[in-house]
Amino acid sequence: MLDKNLIISTAEEFLKDRVDLFIVKAKVNKNNIVEIILDGDNGVKIEDCTNLSRFINKSFDRDKEDFELTVMSSGLGDYFSLPRQYKRNVGENIELIDKEGEKFSGTLAKVDDKGIVLTTKKEREGKEFLFENIEKARVIINFNKQK
């Protein structure tokens, strides 16, 4: 089985010159099916996924390790995994579920190293959430939004 840490370090080697891109998740199962999810401060292009996939494929000897590789971008409806994803979405409407299971929705007003501030209809000045108290959060998809 491929070593997950080796896959991650190989991907990070490729991304060292692309400070706008980052790995959200990487996993390798017992059948050597490798999945890498990327995100970026300015989004992720198909070419970014393709180029990373090619780099990883060239970095490993297929005669020693046979594996299946999928590199994809974080999806629109996916939950945030990293604080950096929150920073990318400041100003967006999000839904959040805290560790107690309470659901909140509002505008992501601020992000720092410890947590976020969510401006809700009830909390105009913002409600603070520490990352450690957030179970999951994601952008609310609104197809009627006008700029």
mmCIF file of C-alpha atoms in Angstrom:
data_model
loop_
_atom_site.group_PDB
_atom_site.id
_atom_site.type_symbol
_atom_site.label_atom_id
_atom_site.label_comp_id
_atom_site.label_asym_id
_atom_site.label_seq_id
_atom_site.Cartn_x
_atom_site.Cartn_y
_atom_site.Cartn_z
ATOM 1 C CA MET A 1 0.000 0.000 0.000
ATOM 2 C CA LEU A 2 1.218 3.493 -0.831
ATOM 3 C CA ASP A 3 2.217 5.681 2.082
ATOM 4 C CA LYS A 4 -0.237 8.562 2.497
ATOM 5 C CA ASN A 5 2.487 10.829 3.916
ATOM 6 C CA LEU A 6 4.655 10.182 0.862
ATOM 7 C CA ILE A 7 1.748 11.113 -1.421
ATOM 8 C CA ILE A 8 1.155 14.313 0.569
ATOM 9 C CA SER A 9 4.829 15.299 0.556
ATOM 10 C CA THR A 10 5.002 14.674 -3.205
ATOM 11 C CA ALA A 11 1.930 16.849 -3.756
ATOM 12 C CA GLU A 12 3.363 19.548 -1.482
ATOM 13 C CA GLU A 13 6.602 19.475 -3.479
ATOM 14 C CA PHE A 14 4.584 20.251 -6.613
ATOM 15 C CA LEU A 15 2.621 22.987 -4.824
ATOM 16 C CA LYS A 16 5.660 24.744 -3.314
ATOM 17 C CA ASP A 17 5.634 27.277 -6.171
ATOM 18 C CA ARG A 18 1.836 27.605 -6.065
ATOM 19 C CA VAL A 19 1.228 29.290 -2.710
ATOM 20 C CA ASP A 20 -2.382 29.972 -3.753
ATOM 21 C CA LEU A 21 -3.216 26.228 -3.828
ATOM 22 C CA PHE A 22 -3.414 23.872 -0.866
ATOM 23 C CA ILE A 23 -4.371 20.295 -0.038
ATOM 24 C CA VAL A 24 -7.681 19.943 1.765
ATOM 25 C CA LYS A 25 -7.629 16.171 2.071
ATOM 26 C CA ALA A 26 -5.597 13.211 0.884
ATOM 27 C CA LYS A 27 -6.461 9.593 1.398
ATOM 28 C CA VAL A 28 -5.155 6.226 0.289
ATOM 29 C CA ASN A 29 -7.188 3.085 0.792
ATOM 30 C CA LYS A 30 -5.985 -0.509 1.061
ATOM 31 C CA ASN A 31 -6.502 -1.015 -2.696
ATOM 32 C CA ASN A 32 -4.127 1.878 -3.479
ATOM 33 C CA ILE A 33 -6.909 4.184 -4.574
ATOM 34 C CA VAL A 34 -5.542 7.659 -3.948
ATOM 35 C CA GLU A 35 -7.761 10.730 -3.697
ATOM 36 C CA ILE A 36 -6.454 14.272 -3.320
ATOM 37 C CA ILE A 37 -8.733 17.263 -2.862
ATOM 38 C CA LEU A 38 -7.317 20.708 -3.629
ATOM 39 C CA ASP A 39 -8.583 24.173 -2.894
ATOM 40 C CA GLY A 40 -7.158 27.545 -3.674
ATOM 41 C CA ASP A 41 -7.317 31.111 -2.501
ATOM 42 C CA ASN A 42 -8.503 32.030 -5.994
ATOM 43 C CA GLY A 43 -10.201 28.759 -6.856
ATOM 44 C CA VAL A 44 -8.815 25.684 -8.590
ATOM 45 C CA LYS A 45 -8.603 25.207 -12.348
ATOM 46 C CA ILE A 46 -8.873 21.872 -14.109
ATOM 47 C CA GLU A 47 -5.287 22.362 -15.273
ATOM 48 C CA ASP A 48 -4.158 22.571 -11.639
ATOM 49 C CA CYS A 49 -5.649 19.150 -10.917
ATOM 50 C CA THR A 50 -4.299 17.689 -14.158
ATOM 51 C CA ASN A 51 -0.786 19.034 -13.585
ATOM 52 C CA LEU A 52 -0.661 17.725 -10.013
ATOM 53 C CA SER A 53 -1.935 14.340 -11.155
ATOM 54 C CA ARG A 54 0.775 14.126 -13.834
ATOM 55 C CA PHE A 55 3.473 15.146 -11.346
ATOM 56 C CA ILE A 56 2.443 12.471 -8.856
ATOM 57 C CA ASN A 57 2.186 9.809 -11.565
ATOM 58 C CA LYS A 58 5.723 10.638 -12.769
ATOM 59 C CA SER A 59 7.058 10.556 -9.211
ATOM 60 C CA PHE A 60 6.182 6.916 -8.551
ATOM 61 C CA ASP A 61 7.348 3.709 -10.189
ATOM 62 C CA ARG A 62 4.288 1.906 -11.527
ATOM 63 C CA ASP A 63 6.263 -1.345 -11.633
ATOM 64 C CA LYS A 64 6.615 -1.188 -7.829
ATOM 65 C CA GLU A 65 3.248 0.306 -6.895
ATOM 66 C CA ASP A 66 0.088 0.090 -8.928
ATOM 67 C CA PHE A 67 -2.393 2.762 -7.887
ATOM 68 C CA GLU A 68 -5.421 4.690 -9.039
ATOM 69 C CA LEU A 69 -5.181 8.467 -8.612
ATOM 70 C CA THR A 70 -7.899 11.102 -8.551
ATOM 71 C CA VAL A 71 -7.085 14.774 -8.042
ATOM 72 C CA MET A 72 -10.070 17.100 -7.711
ATOM 73 C CA SER A 73 -11.054 20.480 -6.395
ATOM 74 C CA SER A 74 -13.125 20.999 -3.297
ATOM 75 C CA GLY A 75 -16.761 21.076 -4.327
ATOM 76 C CA LEU A 76 -19.160 23.964 -4.027
ATOM 77 C CA GLY A 77 -21.316 22.226 -1.424
ATOM 78 C CA ASP A 78 -18.457 20.609 0.507
ATOM 79 C CA TYR A 79 -17.912 21.413 4.157
ATOM 80 C CA PHE A 80 -14.822 23.417 5.076
ATOM 81 C CA SER A 81 -11.918 21.375 6.392
ATOM 82 C CA LEU A 82 -9.303 24.057 6.974
ATOM 83 C CA PRO A 83 -9.282 27.611 8.366
ATOM 84 C CA ARG A 84 -7.867 28.763 5.037
ATOM 85 C CA GLN A 85 -11.151 27.808 3.363
ATOM 86 C CA TYR A 86 -13.024 30.114 5.710
ATOM 87 C CA LYS A 87 -10.666 32.984 4.819
ATOM 88 C CA ARG A 88 -11.396 32.451 1.145
ATOM 89 C CA ASN A 89 -15.128 32.833 1.790
ATOM 90 C CA VAL A 90 -15.266 36.008 3.889
ATOM 91 C CA GLY A 91 -18.359 37.954 2.827
ATOM 92 C CA GLU A 92 -20.250 34.827 1.754
ATOM 93 C CA ASN A 93 -23.360 33.445 3.403
ATOM 94 C CA ILE A 94 -22.581 30.222 5.220
ATOM 95 C CA GLU A 95 -24.357 27.661 7.328
ATOM 96 C CA LEU A 96 -22.634 26.384 10.418
ATOM 97 C CA ILE A 97 -23.374 23.620 12.890
ATOM 98 C CA ASP A 98 -21.607 23.862 16.226
ATOM 99 C CA LYS A 99 -20.463 20.946 18.394
ATOM 100 C CA GLU A 100 -23.767 21.043 20.307
ATOM 101 C CA GLY A 101 -25.670 20.527 17.044
ATOM 102 C CA GLU A 102 -27.098 24.047 16.889
ATOM 103 C CA LYS A 103 -27.401 25.440 13.376
ATOM 104 C CA PHE A 104 -26.566 29.029 12.409
ATOM 105 C CA SER A 105 -26.582 30.852 9.105
ATOM 106 C CA GLY A 106 -25.330 34.283 8.189
ATOM 107 C CA THR A 107 -22.523 36.204 6.594
ATOM 108 C CA LEU A 108 -18.958 35.153 7.299
ATOM 109 C CA ALA A 109 -17.671 38.521 8.506
ATOM 110 C CA LYS A 110 -14.206 37.779 9.864
ATOM 111 C CA VAL A 111 -11.666 34.978 10.188
ATOM 112 C CA ASP A 112 -8.538 34.796 12.327
ATOM 113 C CA ASP A 113 -6.272 32.012 13.552
ATOM 114 C CA LYS A 114 -8.672 30.985 16.340
ATOM 115 C CA GLY A 115 -12.089 31.203 14.717
ATOM 116 C CA ILE A 116 -14.671 33.197 12.840
ATOM 117 C CA VAL A 117 -17.289 35.890 13.280
ATOM 118 C CA LEU A 118 -20.678 35.176 11.746
ATOM 119 C CA THR A 119 -23.113 38.038 11.294
ATOM 120 C CA THR A 120 -26.656 36.713 11.620
ATOM 121 C CA LYS A 121 -30.056 38.395 11.579
ATOM 122 C CA LYS A 122 -30.122 38.077 15.388
ATOM 123 C CA GLU A 123 -26.470 39.005 15.962
ATOM 124 C CA ARG A 124 -25.837 42.118 13.843
ATOM 125 C CA GLU A 125 -22.510 42.712 15.580
ATOM 126 C CA GLY A 126 -21.503 39.148 14.912
ATOM 127 C CA LYS A 127 -21.334 35.904 16.828
ATOM 128 C CA GLU A 128 -17.906 34.454 17.449
ATOM 129 C CA PHE A 129 -17.129 30.764 16.927
ATOM 130 C CA LEU A 130 -13.832 29.113 17.769
ATOM 131 C CA PHE A 131 -12.739 26.540 15.173
ATOM 132 C CA GLU A 132 -12.653 23.904 17.914
ATOM 133 C CA ASN A 133 -16.389 24.470 18.520
ATOM 134 C CA ILE A 134 -17.441 24.189 14.875
ATOM 135 C CA GLU A 135 -18.660 20.765 13.797
ATOM 136 C CA LYS A 136 -19.078 21.732 10.136
ATOM 137 C CA ALA A 137 -19.691 24.748 7.933
ATOM 138 C CA ARG A 138 -20.148 25.458 4.248
ATOM 139 C CA VAL A 139 -21.211 28.141 1.816
ATOM 140 C CA ILE A 140 -24.947 28.487 1.248
ATOM 141 C CA ILE A 141 -25.496 28.118 -2.466
ATOM 142 C CA ASN A 142 -27.725 30.869 -3.819
ATOM 143 C CA PHE A 143 -28.331 30.793 -7.552
ATOM 144 C CA ASN A 144 -30.422 33.996 -7.392
ATOM 145 C CA LYS A 145 -27.623 36.134 -5.974
ATOM 146 C CA GLN A 146 -27.041 39.314 -7.943
ATOM 147 C CA LYS A 147 -23.830 41.308 -7.846
#
